[in-house]
Coordinates of N, CA, C and O in Angstrom, one line a residue:
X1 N -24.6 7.4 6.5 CA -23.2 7.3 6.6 C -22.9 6.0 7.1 O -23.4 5.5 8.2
X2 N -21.9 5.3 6.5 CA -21.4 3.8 6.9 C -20.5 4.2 8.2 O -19.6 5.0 8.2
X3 N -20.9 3.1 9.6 CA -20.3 3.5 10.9 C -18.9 3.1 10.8 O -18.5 2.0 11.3
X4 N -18.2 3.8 10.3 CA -17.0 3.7 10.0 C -16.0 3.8 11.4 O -14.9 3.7 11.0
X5 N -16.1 3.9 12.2 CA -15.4 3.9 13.9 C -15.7 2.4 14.5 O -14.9 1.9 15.2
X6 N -17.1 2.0 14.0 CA -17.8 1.1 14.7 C -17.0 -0.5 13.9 O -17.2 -1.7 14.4
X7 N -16.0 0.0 12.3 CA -15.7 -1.0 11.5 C -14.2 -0.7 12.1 O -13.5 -1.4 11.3
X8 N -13.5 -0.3 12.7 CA -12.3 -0.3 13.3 C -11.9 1.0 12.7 O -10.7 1.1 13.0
X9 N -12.2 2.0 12.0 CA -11.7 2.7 11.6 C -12.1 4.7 12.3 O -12.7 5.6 11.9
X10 N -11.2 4.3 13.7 CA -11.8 5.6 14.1 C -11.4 6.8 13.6 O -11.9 7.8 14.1
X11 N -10.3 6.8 12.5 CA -9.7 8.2 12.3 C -10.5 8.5 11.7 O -10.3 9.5 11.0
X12 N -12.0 7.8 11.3 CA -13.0 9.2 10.5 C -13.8 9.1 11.3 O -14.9 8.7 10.7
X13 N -14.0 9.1 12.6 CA -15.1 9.7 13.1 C -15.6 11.0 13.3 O -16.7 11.4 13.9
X14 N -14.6 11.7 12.6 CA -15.4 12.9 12.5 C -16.1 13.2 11.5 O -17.1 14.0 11.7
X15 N -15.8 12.6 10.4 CA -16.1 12.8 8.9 C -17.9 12.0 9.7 O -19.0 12.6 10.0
X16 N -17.5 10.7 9.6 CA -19.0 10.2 10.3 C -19.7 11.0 11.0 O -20.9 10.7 11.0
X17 N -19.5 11.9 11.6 CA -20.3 12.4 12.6 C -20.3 13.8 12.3 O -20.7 14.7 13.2
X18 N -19.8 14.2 10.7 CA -20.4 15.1 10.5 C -21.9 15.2 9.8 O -22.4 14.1 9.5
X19 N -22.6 16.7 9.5 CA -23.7 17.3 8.8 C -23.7 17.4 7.2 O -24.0 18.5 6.7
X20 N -23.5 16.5 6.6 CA -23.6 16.9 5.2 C -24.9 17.0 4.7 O -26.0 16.4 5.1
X21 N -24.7 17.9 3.8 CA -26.1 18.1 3.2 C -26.6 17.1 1.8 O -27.7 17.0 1.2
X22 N -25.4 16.4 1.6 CA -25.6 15.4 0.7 C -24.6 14.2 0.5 O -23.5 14.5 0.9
X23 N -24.8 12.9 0.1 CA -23.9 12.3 -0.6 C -24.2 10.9 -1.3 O -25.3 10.3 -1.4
X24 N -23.2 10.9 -1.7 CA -23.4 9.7 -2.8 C -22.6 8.6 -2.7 O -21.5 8.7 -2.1
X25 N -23.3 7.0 -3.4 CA -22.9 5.7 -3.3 C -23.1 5.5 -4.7 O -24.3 5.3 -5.1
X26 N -22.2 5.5 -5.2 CA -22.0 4.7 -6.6 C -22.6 5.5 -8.1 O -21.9 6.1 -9.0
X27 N -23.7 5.2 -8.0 CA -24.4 6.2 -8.9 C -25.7 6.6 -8.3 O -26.6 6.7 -9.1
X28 N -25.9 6.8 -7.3 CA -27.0 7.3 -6.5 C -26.7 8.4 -5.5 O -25.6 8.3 -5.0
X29 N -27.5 9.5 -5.3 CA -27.1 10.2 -4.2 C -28.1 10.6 -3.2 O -29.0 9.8 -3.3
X30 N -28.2 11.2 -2.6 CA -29.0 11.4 -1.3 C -28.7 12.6 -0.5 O -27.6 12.8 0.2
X31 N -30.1 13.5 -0.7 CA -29.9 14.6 0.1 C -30.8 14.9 1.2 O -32.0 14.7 1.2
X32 N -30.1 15.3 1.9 CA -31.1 16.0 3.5 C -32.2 16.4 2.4 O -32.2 16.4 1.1
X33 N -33.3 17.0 3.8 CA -34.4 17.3 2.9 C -34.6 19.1 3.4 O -34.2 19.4 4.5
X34 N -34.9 19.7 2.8 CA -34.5 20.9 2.6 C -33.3 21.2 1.6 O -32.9 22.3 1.5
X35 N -33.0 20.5 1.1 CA -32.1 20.6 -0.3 C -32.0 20.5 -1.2 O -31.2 21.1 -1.9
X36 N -33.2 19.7 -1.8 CA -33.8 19.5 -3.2 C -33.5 20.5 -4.3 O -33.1 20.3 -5.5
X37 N -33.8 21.8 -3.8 CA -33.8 22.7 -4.7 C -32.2 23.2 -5.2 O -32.0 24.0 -6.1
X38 N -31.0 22.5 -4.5 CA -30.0 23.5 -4.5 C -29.4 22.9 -6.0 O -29.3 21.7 -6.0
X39 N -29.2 23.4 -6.8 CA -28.6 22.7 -8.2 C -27.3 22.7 -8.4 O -26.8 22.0 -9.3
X40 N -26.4 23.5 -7.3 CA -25.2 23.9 -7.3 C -24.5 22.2 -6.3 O -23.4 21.7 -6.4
X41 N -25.8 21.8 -5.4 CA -25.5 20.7 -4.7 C -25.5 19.3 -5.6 O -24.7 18.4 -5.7
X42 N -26.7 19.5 -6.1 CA -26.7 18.2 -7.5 C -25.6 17.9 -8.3 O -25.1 16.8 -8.5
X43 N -25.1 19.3 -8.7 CA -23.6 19.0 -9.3 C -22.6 18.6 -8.7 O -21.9 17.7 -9.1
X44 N -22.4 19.3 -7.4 CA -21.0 18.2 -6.4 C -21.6 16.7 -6.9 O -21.0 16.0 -7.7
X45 N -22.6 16.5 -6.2 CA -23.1 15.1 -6.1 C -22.5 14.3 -7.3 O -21.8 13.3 -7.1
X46 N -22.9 14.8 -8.6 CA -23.0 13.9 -10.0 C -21.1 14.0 -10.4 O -20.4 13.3 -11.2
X47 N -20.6 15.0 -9.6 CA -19.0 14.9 -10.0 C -18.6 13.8 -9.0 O -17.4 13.5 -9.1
X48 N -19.1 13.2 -8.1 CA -18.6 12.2 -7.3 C -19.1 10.7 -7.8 O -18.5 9.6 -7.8
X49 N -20.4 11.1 -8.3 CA -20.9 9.5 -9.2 C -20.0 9.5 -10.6 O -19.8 8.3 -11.0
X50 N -19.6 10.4 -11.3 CA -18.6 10.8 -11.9 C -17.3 10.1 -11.4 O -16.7 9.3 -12.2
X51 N -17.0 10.4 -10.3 CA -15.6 9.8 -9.9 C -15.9 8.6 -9.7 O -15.0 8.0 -10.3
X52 N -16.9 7.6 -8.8 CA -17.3 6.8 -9.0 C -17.0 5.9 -9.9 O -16.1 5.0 -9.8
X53 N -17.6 6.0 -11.0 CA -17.7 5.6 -12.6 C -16.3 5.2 -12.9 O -15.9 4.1 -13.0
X54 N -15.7 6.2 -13.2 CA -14.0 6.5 -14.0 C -13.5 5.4 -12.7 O -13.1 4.3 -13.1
X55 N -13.6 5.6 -11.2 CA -12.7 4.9 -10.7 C -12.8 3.6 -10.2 O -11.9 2.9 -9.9
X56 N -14.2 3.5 -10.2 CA -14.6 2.1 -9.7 C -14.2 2.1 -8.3 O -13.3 2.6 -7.6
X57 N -15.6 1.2 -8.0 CA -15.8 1.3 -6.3 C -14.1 1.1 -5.8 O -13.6 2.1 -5.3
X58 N -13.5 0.3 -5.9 CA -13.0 -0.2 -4.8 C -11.7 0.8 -4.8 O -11.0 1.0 -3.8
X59 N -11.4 1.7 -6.4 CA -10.5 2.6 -6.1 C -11.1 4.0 -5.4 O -10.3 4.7 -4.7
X60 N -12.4 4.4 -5.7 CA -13.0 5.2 -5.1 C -12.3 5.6 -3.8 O -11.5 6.5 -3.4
X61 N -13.3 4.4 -3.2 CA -13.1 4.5 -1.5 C -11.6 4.2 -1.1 O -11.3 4.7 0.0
X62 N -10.6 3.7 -1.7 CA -9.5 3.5 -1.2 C -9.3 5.0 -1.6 O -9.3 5.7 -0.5
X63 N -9.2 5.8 -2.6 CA -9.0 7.3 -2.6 C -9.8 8.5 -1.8 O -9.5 9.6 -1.3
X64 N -11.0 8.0 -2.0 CA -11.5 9.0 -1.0 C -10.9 8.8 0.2 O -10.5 9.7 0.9
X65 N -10.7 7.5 0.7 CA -10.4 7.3 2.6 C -8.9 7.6 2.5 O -8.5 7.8 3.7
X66 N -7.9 7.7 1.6 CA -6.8 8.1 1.5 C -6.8 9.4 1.8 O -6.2 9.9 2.8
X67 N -7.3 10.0 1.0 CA -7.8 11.6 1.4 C -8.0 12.1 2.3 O -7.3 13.0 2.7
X68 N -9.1 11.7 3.1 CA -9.8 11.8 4.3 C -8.2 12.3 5.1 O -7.7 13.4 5.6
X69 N -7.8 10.6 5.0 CA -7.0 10.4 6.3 C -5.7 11.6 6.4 O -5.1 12.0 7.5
X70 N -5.4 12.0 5.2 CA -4.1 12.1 5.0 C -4.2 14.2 5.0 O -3.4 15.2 5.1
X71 N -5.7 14.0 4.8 CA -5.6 16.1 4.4 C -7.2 16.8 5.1 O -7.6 17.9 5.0
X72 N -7.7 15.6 5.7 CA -9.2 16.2 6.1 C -10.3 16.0 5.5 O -10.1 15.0 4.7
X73 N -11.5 16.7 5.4 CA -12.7 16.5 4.1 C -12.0 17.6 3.5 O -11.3 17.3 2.6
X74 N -12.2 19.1 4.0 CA -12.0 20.1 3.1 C -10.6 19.9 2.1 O -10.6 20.4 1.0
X75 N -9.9 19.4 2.5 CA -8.8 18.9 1.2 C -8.8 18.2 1.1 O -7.7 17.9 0.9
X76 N -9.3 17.2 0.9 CA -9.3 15.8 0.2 C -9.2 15.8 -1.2 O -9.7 16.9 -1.6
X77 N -8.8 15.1 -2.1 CA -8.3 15.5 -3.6 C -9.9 15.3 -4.1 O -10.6 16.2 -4.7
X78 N -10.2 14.5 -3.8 CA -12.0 14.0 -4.3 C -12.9 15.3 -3.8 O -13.8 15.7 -4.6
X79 N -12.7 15.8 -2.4 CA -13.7 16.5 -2.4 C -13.0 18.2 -3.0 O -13.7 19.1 -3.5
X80 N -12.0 18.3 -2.8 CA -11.4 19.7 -3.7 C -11.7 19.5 -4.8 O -12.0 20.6 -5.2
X81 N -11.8 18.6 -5.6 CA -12.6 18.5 -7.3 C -13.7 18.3 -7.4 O -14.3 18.2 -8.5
X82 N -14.2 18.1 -6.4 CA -16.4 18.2 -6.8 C -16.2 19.9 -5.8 O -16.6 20.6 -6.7
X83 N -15.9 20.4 -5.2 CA -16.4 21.7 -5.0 C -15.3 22.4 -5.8 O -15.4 23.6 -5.5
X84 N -14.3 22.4 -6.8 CA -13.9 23.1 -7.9 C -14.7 22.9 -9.2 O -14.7 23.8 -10.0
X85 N -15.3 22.0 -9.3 CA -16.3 21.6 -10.5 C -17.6 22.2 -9.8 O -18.1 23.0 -10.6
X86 N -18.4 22.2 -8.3 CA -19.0 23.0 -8.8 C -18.8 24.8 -8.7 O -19.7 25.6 -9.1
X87 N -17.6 25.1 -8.2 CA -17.4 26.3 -8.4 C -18.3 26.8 -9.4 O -19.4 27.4 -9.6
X88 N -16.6 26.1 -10.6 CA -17.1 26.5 -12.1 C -18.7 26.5 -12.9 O -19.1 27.2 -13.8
X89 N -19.4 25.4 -12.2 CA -20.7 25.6 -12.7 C -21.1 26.3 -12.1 O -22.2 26.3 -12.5
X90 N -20.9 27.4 -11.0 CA -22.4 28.3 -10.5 C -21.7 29.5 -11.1 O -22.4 30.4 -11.4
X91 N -20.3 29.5 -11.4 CA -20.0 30.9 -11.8 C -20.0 31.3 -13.5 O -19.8 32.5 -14.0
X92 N -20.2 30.0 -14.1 CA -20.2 30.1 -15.3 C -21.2 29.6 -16.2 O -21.6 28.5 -16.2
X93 N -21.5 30.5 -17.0 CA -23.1 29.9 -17.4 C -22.6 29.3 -19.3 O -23.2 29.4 -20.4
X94 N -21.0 28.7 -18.8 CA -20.4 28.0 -20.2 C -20.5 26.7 -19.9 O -20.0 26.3 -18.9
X95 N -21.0 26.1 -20.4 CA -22.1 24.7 -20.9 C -20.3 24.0 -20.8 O -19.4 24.7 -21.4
X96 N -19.9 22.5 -20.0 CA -19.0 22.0 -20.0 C -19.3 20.7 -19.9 O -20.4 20.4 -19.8
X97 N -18.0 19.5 -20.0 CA -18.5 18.0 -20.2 C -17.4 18.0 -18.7 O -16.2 18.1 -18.5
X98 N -18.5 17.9 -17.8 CA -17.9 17.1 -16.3 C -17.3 16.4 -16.2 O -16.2 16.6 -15.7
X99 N -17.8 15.1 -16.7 CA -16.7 13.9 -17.2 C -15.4 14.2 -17.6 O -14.4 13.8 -17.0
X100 N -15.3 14.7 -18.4 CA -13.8 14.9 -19.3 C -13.0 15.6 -18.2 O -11.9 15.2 -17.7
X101 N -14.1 16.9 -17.9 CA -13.2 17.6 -16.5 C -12.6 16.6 -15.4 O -11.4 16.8 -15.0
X102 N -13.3 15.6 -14.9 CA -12.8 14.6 -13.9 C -11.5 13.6 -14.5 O -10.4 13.4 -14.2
X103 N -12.2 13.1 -15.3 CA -10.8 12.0 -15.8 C -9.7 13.0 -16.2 O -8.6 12.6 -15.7
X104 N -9.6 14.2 -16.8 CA -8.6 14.9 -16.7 C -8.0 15.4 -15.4 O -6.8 15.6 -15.3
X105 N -8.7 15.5 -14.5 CA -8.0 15.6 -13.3 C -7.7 14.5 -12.6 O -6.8 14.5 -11.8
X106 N -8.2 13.8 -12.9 CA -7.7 12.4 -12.2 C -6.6 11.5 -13.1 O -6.5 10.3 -13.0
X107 N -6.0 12.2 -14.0 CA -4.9 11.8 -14.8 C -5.0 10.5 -16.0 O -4.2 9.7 -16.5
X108 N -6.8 10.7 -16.2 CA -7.1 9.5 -17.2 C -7.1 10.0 -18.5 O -7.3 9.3 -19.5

């Protein structure tokens, strides 16, 4: 996690100083270890390199830290659409294009 308090930005020090079990930079992601196996976590993951992609770094983080600031993690628009994308994948065993799902929600 980038020390984001320590860069002047204390209103996420909580976010920083939270336990995630995963996350991602750009098109890479990274999980605690006891996680490997979770598939349901891979997919959050790949809908945020996903968002990544469509938005490009520099809109990315201006929208994720928009987010953050303005609704928490649990509402954040970025993270309400990687845990509604993977809702849909663990409950549905209908084969879907993630991609299309994201730029459609993100009004592309």
């Amino acid at each position: 996690m980038p020390p984001l308090s320590k860069l002047g930005l204390a209103q996420f020090a909580g976010f920083e100083s939270a336990d995630y079990a995963g996350i991602t930079y750009l098109d890479t992601f990274f999980l605690k270890k006891g996680h490997a196996s979770e598939e349901h976590l891979f997919f959050h993951e790949l809908i945020h390199i996903i968002q990544w992609g469509l938005l490009g770094p520099e809109r990315f983080l201006a929208t994720y830290a928009d987010g953050l600031e303005k609704f928490g993690y649990s509402d954040s628009p970025l993270e309400k659409m990687a845990y509604g994308a993977e809702a849909a994948f663990v409950q549905s065993p209908i084969v879907f294009d993630a991609e299309k799902l994201v730029a459609r929600q993100l009004g592309m």
